[in-house]
Every structure is written in structure tokens, then in C-alpha cells.
mmCIF file of C-alpha atoms and ligand atoms in Angstrom:
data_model
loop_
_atom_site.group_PDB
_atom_site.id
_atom_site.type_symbol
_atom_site.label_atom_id
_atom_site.label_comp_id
_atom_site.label_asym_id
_atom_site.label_seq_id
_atom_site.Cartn_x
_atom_site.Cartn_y
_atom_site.Cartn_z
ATOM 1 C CA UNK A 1 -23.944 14.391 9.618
ATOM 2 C CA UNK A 2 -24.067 13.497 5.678
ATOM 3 C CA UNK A 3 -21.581 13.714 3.404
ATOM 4 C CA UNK A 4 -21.084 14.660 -0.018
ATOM 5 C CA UNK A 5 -18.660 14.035 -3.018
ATOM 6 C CA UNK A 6 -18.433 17.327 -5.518
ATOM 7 C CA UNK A 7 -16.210 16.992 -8.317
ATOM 8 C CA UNK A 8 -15.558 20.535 -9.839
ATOM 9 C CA UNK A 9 -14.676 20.116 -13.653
ATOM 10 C CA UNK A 10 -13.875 22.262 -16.254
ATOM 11 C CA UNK A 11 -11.306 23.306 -18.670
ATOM 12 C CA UNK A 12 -7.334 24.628 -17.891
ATOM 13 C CA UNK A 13 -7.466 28.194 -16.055
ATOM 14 C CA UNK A 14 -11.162 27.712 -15.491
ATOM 15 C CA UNK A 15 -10.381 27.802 -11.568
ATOM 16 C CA UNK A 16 -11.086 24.530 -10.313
ATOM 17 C CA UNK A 17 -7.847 25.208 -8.093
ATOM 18 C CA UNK A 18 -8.970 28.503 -7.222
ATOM 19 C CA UNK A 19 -12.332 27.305 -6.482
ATOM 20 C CA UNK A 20 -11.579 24.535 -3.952
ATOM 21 C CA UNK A 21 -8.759 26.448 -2.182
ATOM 22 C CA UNK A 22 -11.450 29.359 -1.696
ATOM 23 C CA UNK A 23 -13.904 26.987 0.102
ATOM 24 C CA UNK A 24 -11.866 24.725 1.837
ATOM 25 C CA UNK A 25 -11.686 24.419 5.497
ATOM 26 C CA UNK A 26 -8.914 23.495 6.142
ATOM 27 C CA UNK A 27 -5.387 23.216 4.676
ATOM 28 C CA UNK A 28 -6.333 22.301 0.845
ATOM 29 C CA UNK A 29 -4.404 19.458 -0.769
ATOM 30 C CA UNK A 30 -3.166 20.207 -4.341
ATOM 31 C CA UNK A 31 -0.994 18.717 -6.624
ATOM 32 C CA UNK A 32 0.046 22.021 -8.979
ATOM 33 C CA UNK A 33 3.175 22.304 -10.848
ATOM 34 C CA UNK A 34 4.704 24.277 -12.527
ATOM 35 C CA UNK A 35 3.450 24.483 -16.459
ATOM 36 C CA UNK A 36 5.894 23.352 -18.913
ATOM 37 C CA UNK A 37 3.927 23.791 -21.935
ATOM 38 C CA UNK A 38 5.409 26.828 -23.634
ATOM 39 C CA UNK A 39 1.782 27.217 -25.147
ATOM 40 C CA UNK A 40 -0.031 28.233 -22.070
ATOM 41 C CA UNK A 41 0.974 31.924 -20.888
ATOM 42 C CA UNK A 42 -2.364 32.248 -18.633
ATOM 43 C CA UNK A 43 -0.882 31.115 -15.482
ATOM 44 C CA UNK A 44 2.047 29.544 -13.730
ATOM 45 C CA UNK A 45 1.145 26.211 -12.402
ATOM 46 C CA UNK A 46 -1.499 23.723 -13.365
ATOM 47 C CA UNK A 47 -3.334 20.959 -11.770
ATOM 48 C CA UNK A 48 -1.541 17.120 -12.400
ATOM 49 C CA UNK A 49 -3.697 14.904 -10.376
ATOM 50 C CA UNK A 50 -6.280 16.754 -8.297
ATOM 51 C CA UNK A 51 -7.259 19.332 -5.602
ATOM 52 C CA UNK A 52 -9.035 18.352 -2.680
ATOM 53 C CA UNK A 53 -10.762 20.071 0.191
ATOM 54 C CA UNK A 54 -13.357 19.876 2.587
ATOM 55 C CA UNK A 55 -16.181 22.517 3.434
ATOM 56 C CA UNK A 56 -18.734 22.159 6.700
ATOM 57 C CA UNK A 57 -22.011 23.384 5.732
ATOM 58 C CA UNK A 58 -24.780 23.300 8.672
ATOM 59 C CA UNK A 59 -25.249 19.332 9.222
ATOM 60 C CA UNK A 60 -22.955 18.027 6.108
ATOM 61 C CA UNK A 61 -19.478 17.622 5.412
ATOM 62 C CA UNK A 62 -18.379 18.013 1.535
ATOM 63 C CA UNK A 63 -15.503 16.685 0.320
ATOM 64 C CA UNK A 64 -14.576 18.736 -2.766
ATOM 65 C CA UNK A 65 -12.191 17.233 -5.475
ATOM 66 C CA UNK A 66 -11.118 19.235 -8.580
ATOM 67 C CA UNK A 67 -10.073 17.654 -11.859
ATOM 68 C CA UNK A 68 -6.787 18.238 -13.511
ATOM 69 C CA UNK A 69 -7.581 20.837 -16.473
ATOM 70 C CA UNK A 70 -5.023 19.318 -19.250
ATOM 71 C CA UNK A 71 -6.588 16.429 -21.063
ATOM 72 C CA UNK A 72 -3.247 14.339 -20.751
ATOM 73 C CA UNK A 73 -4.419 13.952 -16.958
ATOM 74 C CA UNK A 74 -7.601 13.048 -18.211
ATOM 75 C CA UNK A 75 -7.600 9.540 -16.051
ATOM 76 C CA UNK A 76 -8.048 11.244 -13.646
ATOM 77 C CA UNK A 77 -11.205 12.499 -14.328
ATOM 78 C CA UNK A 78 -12.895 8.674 -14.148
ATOM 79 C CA UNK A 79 -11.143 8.185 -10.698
ATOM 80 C CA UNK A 80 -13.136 11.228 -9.197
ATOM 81 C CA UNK A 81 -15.782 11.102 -11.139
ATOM 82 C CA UNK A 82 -16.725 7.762 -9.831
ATOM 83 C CA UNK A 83 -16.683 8.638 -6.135
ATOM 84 C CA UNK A 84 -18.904 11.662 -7.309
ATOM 85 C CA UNK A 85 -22.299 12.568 -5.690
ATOM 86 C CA UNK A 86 -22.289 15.767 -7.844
ATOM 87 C CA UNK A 87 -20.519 17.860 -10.101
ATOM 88 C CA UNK A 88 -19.542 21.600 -10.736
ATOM 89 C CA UNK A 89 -18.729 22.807 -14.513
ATOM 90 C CA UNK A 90 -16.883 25.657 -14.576
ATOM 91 C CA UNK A 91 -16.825 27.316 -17.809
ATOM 92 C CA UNK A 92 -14.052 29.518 -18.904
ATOM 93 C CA UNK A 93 -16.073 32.681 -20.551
ATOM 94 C CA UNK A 94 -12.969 34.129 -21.677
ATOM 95 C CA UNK A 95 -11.644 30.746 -23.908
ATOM 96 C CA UNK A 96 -12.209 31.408 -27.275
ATOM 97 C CA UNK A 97 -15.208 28.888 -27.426
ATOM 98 C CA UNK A 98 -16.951 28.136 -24.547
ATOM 99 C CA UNK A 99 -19.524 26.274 -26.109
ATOM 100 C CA UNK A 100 -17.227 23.685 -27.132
ATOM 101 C CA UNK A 101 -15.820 23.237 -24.217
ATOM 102 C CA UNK A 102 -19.081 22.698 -22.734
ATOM 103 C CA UNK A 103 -20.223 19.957 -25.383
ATOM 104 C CA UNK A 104 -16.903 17.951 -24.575
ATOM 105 C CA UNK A 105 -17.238 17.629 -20.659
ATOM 106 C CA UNK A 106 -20.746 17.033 -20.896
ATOM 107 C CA UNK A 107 -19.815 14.474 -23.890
ATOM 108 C CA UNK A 108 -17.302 13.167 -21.347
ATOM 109 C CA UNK A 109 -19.437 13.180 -17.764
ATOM 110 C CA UNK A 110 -22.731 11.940 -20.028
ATOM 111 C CA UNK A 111 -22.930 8.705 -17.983
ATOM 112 C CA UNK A 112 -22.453 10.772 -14.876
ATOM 113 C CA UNK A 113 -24.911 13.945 -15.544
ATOM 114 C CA UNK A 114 -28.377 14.063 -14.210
ATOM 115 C CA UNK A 115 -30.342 17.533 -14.261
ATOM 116 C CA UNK A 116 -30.482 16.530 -10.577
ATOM 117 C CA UNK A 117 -26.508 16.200 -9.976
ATOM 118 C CA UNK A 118 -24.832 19.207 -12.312
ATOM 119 C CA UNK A 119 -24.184 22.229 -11.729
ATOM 120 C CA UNK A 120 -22.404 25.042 -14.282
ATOM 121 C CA UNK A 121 -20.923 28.064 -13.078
ATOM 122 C CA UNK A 122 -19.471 30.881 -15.728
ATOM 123 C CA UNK A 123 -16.096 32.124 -14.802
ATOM 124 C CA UNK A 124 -13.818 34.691 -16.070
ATOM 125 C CA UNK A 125 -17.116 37.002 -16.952
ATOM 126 C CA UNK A 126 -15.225 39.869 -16.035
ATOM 127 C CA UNK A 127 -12.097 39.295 -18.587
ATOM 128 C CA UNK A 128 -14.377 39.334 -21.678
ATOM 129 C CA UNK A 129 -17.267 41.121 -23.231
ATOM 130 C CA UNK A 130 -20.400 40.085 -21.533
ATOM 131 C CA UNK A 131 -22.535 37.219 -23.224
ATOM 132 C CA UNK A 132 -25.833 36.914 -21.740
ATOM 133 C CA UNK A 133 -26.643 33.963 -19.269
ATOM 134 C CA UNK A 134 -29.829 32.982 -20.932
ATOM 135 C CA UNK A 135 -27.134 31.653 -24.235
ATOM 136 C CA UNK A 136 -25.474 29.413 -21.695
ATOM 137 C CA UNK A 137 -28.561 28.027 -20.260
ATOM 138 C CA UNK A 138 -29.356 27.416 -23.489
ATOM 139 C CA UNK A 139 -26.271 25.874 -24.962
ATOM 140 C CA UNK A 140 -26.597 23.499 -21.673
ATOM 141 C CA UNK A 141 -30.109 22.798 -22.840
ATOM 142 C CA UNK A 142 -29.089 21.947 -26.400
ATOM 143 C CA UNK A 143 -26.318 20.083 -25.111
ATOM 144 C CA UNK A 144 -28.473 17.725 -22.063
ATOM 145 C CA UNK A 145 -26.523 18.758 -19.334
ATOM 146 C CA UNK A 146 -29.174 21.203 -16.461
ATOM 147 C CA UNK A 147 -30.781 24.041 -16.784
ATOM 148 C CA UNK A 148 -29.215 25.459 -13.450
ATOM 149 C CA UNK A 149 -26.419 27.899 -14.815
ATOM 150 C CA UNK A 150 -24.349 30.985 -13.207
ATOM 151 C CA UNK A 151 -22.192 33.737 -12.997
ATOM 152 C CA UNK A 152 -19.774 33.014 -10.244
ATOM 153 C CA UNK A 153 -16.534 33.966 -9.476
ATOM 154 C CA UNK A 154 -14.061 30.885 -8.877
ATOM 155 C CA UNK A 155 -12.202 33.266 -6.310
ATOM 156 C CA UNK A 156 -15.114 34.075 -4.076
ATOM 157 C CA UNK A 157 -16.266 31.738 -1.549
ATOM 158 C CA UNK A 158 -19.636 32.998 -1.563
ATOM 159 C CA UNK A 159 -19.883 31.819 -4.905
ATOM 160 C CA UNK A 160 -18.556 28.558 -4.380
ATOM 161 C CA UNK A 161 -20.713 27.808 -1.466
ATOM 162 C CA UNK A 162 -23.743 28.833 -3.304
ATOM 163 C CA UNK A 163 -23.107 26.513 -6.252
ATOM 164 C CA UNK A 164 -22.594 23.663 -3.940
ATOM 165 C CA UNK A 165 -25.630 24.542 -1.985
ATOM 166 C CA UNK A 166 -27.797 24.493 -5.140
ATOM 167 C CA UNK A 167 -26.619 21.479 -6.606
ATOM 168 C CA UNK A 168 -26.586 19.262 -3.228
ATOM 169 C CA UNK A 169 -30.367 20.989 -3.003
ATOM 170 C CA UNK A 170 -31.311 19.504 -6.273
ATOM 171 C CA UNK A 171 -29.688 16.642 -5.633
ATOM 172 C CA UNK A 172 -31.359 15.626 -2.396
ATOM 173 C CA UNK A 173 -34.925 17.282 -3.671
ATOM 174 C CA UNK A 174 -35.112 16.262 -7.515
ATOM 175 C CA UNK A 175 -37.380 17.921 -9.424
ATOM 176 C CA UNK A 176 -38.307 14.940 -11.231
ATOM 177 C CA UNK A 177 -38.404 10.877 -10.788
ATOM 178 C CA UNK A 178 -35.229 9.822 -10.363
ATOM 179 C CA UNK A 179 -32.355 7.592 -9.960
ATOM 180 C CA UNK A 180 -31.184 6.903 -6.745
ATOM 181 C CA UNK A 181 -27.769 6.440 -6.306
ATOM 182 C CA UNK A 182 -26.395 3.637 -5.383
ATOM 183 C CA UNK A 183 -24.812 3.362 -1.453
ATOM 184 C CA UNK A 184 -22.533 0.468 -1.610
ATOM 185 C CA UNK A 185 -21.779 -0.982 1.572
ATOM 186 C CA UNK A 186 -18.374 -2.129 2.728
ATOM 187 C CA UNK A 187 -17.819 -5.132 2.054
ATOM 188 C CA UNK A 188 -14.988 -6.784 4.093
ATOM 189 C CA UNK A 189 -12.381 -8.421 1.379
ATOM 190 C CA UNK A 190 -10.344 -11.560 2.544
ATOM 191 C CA UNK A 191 -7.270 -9.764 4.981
ATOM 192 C CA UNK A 192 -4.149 -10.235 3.811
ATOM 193 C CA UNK A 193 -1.920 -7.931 6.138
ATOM 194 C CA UNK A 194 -3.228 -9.504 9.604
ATOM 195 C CA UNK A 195 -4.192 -7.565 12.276
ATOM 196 C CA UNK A 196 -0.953 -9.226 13.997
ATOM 197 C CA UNK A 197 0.596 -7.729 11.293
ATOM 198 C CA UNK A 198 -0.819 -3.998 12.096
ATOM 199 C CA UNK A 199 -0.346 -4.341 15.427
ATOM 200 C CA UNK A 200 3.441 -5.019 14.517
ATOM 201 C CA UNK A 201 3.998 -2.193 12.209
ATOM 202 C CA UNK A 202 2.032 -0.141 14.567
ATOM 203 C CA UNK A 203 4.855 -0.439 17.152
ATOM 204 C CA UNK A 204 7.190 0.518 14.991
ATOM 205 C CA UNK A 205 9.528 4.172 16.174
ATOM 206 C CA UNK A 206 9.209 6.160 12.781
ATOM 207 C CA UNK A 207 5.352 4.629 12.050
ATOM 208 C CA UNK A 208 2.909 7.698 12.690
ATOM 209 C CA UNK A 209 -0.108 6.429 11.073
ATOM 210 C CA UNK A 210 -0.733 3.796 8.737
ATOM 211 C CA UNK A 211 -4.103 2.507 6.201
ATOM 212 C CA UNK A 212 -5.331 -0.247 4.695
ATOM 213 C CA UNK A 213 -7.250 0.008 1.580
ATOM 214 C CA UNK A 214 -8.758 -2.496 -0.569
ATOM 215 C CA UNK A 215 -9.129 -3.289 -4.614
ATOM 216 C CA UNK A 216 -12.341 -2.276 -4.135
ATOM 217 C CA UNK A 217 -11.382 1.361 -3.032
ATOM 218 C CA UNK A 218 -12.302 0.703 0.610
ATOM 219 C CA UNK A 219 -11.237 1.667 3.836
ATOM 220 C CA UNK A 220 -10.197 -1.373 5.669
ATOM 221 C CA UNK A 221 -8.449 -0.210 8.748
ATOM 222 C CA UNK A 222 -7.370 3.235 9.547
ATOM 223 C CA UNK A 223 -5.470 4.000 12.767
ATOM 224 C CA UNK A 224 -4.848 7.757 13.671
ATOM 225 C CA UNK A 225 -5.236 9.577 10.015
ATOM 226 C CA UNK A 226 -7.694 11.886 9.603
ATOM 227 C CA UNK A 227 -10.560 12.290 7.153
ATOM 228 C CA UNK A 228 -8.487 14.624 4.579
ATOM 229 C CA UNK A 229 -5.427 11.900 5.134
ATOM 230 C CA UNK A 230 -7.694 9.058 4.948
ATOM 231 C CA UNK A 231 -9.198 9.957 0.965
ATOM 232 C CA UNK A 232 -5.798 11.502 0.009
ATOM 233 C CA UNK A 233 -4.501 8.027 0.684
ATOM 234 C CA UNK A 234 -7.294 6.501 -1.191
ATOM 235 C CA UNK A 235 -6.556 8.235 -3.949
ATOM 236 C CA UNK A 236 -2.858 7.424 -3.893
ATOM 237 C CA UNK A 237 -4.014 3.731 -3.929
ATOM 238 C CA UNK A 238 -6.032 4.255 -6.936
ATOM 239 C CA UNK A 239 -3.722 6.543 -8.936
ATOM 240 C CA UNK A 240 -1.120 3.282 -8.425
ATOM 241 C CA UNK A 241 -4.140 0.953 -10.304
ATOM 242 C CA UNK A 242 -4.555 3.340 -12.640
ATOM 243 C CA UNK A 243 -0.874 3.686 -13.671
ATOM 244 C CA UNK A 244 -0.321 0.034 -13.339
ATOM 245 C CA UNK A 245 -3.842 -0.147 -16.060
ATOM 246 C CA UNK A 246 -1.626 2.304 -18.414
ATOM 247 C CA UNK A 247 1.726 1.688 -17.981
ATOM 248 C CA UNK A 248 1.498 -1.878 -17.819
ATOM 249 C CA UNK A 249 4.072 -2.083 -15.103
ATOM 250 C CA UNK A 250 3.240 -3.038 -11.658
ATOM 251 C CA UNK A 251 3.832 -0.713 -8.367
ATOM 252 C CA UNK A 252 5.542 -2.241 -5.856
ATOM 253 C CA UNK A 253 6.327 0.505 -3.820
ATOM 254 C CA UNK A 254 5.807 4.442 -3.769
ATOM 255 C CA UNK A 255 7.720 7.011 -1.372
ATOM 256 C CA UNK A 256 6.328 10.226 -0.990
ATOM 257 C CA UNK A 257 8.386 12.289 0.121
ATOM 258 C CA UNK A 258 7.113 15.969 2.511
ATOM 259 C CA UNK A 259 8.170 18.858 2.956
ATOM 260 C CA UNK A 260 8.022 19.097 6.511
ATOM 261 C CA UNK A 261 8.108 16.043 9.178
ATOM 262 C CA UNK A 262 6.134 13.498 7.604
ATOM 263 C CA UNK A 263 6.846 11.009 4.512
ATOM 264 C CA UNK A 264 4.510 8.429 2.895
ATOM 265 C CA UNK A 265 5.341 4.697 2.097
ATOM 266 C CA UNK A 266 2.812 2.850 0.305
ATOM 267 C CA UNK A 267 2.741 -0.835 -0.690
ATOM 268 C CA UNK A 268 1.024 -2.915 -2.960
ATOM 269 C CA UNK A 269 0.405 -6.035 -1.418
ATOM 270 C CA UNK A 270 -2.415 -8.986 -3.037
ATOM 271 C CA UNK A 271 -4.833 -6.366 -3.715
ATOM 272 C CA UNK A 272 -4.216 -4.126 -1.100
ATOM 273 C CA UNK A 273 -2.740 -0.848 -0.465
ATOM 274 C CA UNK A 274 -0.901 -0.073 2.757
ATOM 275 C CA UNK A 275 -0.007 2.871 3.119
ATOM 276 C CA UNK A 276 2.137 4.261 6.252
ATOM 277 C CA UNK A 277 2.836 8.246 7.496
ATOM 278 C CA UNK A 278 6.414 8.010 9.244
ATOM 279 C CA UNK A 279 8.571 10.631 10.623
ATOM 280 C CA UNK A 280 10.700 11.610 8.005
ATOM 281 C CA UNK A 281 13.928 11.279 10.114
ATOM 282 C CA UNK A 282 13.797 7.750 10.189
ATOM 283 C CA UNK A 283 14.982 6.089 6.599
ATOM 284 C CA UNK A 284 12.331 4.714 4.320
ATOM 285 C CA UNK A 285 15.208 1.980 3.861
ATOM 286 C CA UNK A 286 14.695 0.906 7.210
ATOM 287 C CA UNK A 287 11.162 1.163 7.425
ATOM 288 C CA UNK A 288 10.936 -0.630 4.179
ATOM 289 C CA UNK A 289 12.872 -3.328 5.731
ATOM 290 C CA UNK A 290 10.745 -3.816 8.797
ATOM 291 C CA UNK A 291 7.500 -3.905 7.016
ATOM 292 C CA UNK A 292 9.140 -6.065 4.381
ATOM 293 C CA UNK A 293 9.761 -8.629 7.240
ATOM 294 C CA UNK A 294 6.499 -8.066 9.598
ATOM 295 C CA UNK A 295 4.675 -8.855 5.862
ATOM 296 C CA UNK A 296 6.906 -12.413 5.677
ATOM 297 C CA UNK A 297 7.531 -13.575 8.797
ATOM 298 C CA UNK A 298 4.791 -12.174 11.381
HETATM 299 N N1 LIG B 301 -10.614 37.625 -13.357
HETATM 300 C C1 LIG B 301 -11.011 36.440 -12.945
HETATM 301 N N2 LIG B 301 -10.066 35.547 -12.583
HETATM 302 C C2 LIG B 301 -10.487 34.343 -12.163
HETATM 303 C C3 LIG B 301 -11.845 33.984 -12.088
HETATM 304 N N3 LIG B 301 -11.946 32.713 -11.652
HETATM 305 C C4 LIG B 301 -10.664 32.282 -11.475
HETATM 306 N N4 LIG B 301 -9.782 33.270 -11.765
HETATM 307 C C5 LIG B 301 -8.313 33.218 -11.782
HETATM 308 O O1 LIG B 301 -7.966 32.337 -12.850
HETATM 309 C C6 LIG B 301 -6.893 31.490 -12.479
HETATM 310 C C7 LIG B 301 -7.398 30.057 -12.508
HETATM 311 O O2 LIG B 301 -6.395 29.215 -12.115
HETATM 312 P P1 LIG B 301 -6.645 27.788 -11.477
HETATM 313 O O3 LIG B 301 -7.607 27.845 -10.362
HETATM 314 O O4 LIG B 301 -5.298 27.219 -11.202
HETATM 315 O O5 LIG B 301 -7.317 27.033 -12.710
HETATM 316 P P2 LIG B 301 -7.601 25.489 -12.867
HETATM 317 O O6 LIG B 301 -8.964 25.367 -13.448
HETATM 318 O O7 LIG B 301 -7.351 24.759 -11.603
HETATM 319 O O8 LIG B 301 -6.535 25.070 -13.989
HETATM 320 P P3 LIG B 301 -5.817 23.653 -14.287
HETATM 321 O O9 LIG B 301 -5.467 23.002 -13.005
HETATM 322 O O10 LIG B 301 -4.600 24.027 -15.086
HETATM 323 O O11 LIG B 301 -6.763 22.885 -15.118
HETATM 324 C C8 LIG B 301 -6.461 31.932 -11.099
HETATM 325 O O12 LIG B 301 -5.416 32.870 -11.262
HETATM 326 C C9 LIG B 301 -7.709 32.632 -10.542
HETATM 327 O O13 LIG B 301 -7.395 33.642 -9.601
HETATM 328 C C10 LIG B 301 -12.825 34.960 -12.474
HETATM 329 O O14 LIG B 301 -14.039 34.744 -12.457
HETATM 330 N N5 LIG B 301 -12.335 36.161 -12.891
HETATM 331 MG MG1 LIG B 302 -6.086 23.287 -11.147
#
């Protein structure tokens, strides 16, 4: 079974959203809110941090991650784009110039796009008089990004699935020499949380899961999340780097709080991230507390 990383990029109200939520599998993960900006009357919520989904396609899995639209999420954009195999542009036909938009994500992704790893599908084509396909194929020419442009609809799945078929088809068959990417193996960093330490907080009443994940974005120990869990967490981990990078403050501690049964605690700790699913009638007080003393004393 392989598996695959497809970013899907593209400007606000190009569907991103849309386009992940109509391929996923399962029960999508997205992080919309409600927009604020009194400038945007398109639609009601837009993307903060990411969407994230997975699709099953004959022997491979594909984890699918869309961008945040508005460029003040923009930091976002490096986190995904470096866990990238591929990427989908959607263009917005009905923006007022597609073309630039274009030219700035592929002046953005250029250390990312290959003609062997981009893809660009044309949304919105029904909202706006029709401009033929061969001027996008060429404005992607002019502009270095692939030759392989469509038509699609973000809201059909069919479309979806055959954009991510085509690029993951290029990418595995290139049409010319090219670079491999690079598979970097895990590489097992110094453990600070012991497994005594795990097998403590494991034990624990309100604990229903918990992860370890390293500095360098790794996986270190896992017990009883799933795949979806298991990358949302990594993500979480990241986004706390990232904010610490920008904010120059340092993250101690987040609580993430569910709707239903299930909250998140996560904790920085020397260059790791643990992060623990408990039942959300339990206080995070208390569980802080515990950890707090497994992590001095065990
Ligand atoms: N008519 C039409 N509507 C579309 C098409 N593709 C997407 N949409 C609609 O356009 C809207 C796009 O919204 P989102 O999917 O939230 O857009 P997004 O790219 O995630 O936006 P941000 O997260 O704000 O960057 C949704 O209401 C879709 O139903 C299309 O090809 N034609
Ligand atoms: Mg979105």
C-alpha cells in the first residue's frame, strides 16, 4: 500500500475546502471559521489552518491537505508544502485575474513545482464567461509551472479523483529525467518522555490515546490513534513551532477543546510534542497535574 501527500492550493473561494471534503473518506478535518473580513461577501467561512482528508484509491492511500486561502495564514502553506509529494492549483476563473493569481502561487511553490508533481485545475468555469483552456495552459507555460491543466469542478468528486490520479501518474511515471524525492527515514531522537513514563500516563482514567512526536516532525510512539488522528496531531505539533518561530513566545501547553467526548492536551517538552486524547469529563487540570508529575518524578 503507498501513500501519498497532495497539497491542494489556490486562492480564497477557489474550493480547496470543497475539494477535500468531496473526496474524503472519511469524516474530513477542517478548521473553517467564520469570515470576519467585511471585504469578502463570496462565502461564509474560510479556511485558518488547513483541511485534511484521506481518499483510498486501488493500492494507495492519499492523504489530502488543503491550504488556508487568506495570505495572513500563509505559514501555513510551508508546513504542508513540505510534507508534499504533489500539489493541486486550483484556479478561481471567476477572480478578476486569474493569471495573477497563478504567477504568485507558482512564484510561491517555485522550489516545490516540478512538471512531474503539479497539477492545475480551473474552477468556477461556470460563474463566468468561458475563457478557453488552451490560455491557461499557456499562462502555466509562460509562467514554469506544467502543462497538465483542467476544467474541474471543486464540488464533484469525479473531478477531484481524476486530478489526483493524473498528477500521482506523472509523478510516479515522469515524462522526463528527474529528481527523486527524497524518503527520509526515521531517525530515532534521544527519548525524553521514557517509555516508563508512557506506560504511566497510559494508565491514567481520562487518557484515551496519547503521541509522541519529535522536532524533527516524526512519529515516535503512537498508542491507539488512528492515521487521520496521528497527522492531525502532527500538525498541531508543528503549528506550536511555527507560532513559537513568529510570536517569539514559547508553548508550553495547548488544550483543545471538542465538541463531543474527546479533548486534546498537548505539551511541549525538550523538543518533543506529547500530545494526549482524554475523555472530556475528566478536568484538563487534573490531567495536567498527573502528567506534570509522571514527567518529574517517574
Ligand atoms: N459554481 C461553482 N461553485 C464552486 C465551484 N468550485 C467550488 N465552488 C463553490 O465555491 C465555494 C468555495 O468555497 P471553499 O471550498 O470554502 O473555498 P476555499 O478555497 O477552501 O477558500 P478559503 O479556505 O477561504 O481559502 C463553495 O461554496 C463551493 O461550493 C465551481 O466550479 N463552480
Ligand atoms: Mg478553505
Amino acid at each position: 500500500m503507498k501513500s501519498y501527500k497532495v497539497i491542494v492550493t489556490g486562492p480564497v473561494g477557489a474550493g480547496k475546502t470543497t475539494a477535500v471534503q468531496a473526496v474524503t473518506d472519511t469524516a474530513p478535518v477542517s478548521t473553517d471559521t467564520a469570515v470576519s473580513d467585511m471585504t469578502r461577501c463570496r462565502k461564509a467561512s474560510t479556511t485558518v489552518a488547513m483541511d485534511y482528508g484521506v481518499l483510498h484509491l486501488e493500492d494507495k492511500t492519499i492523504h489530502i491537505y488543503g491550504t488556508p486561502g487568506q495570505e495572513r495564514f500563509d505559514f501555513m502553506w510551508d508546513i504542508l508544502i513540505s510534507k508534499g509529494d504533489a500539489l493541486i492549483l486550483l484556479v478561481d476563473h471567476s477572480r478578476n485575474n486569474p493569471y495573477r493569481d497563478m504567477q504568485h502561487y507558482a512564484e510561491y511553490f517555485a522550489k516545490f513545482i516540478r512538471p512531474h508533481n503539479t497539477i492545475i485545475g480551473i474552477t468556477h468555469y461556470d460563474q463566468k464567461e468561458p475563457r478557453a483552456i488552451e490560455i491557461y495552459r499557456q499562462w502555466a507555460n509562460e509562467l514554469n509551472i506544467t502543462s497538465l491543466v483542467f476544467f474541474i469542478d471543486a464540488r464533484a468528486k469525479q473531478d477531484i479523483v481524476f486530478l489526483i490520479t493524473q498528477v500521482l501518474e506523472i509523478l510516479n511515471n515522469p515524462p522526463l529525467a528527474h529528481h527523486t524525492p527524497t524518503i527520509t527515514q526515521s531517525v530515532s531522537a534521544s527519548q525524553t518522555i521514557t517509555n516508563t513514563m508512557l506506560a504511566k500516563m497510559s494508565e491514567l482514567a481520562s487518557v484515551i490515546d496519547l503521541s509522541i512526536i519529535n522536532d524533527q516532525g516524526e512519529i515516535l510512539h503512537a498508542k491507539g490513534i488512528n492515521t487521520i488522528e496521528q497527522e492531525t496531531m502532527l500538525l498541531l505539533a508543528q503549528l506550536t513551532t511555527q507560532f513559537e518561530a513568529v510570536m517569539k513566545m514559547t508553548v508550553q501547553k495547548v488544550l483543545l477543546k471538542g465538541k463531543h467526548d474527546h479533548n486534546v492536551l498537548l505539551f511541549k517538552e525538550h523538543k518533543q510534542a506529547l500530545s494526549l486524547v482524554f475523555d472530556k469529563r475528566y478536568s484538563p487540570q487534573l490531567l495536567n497535574q498527573q502528567v506534570e508529575d509522571i514527567l518529574q518524578w517517574a
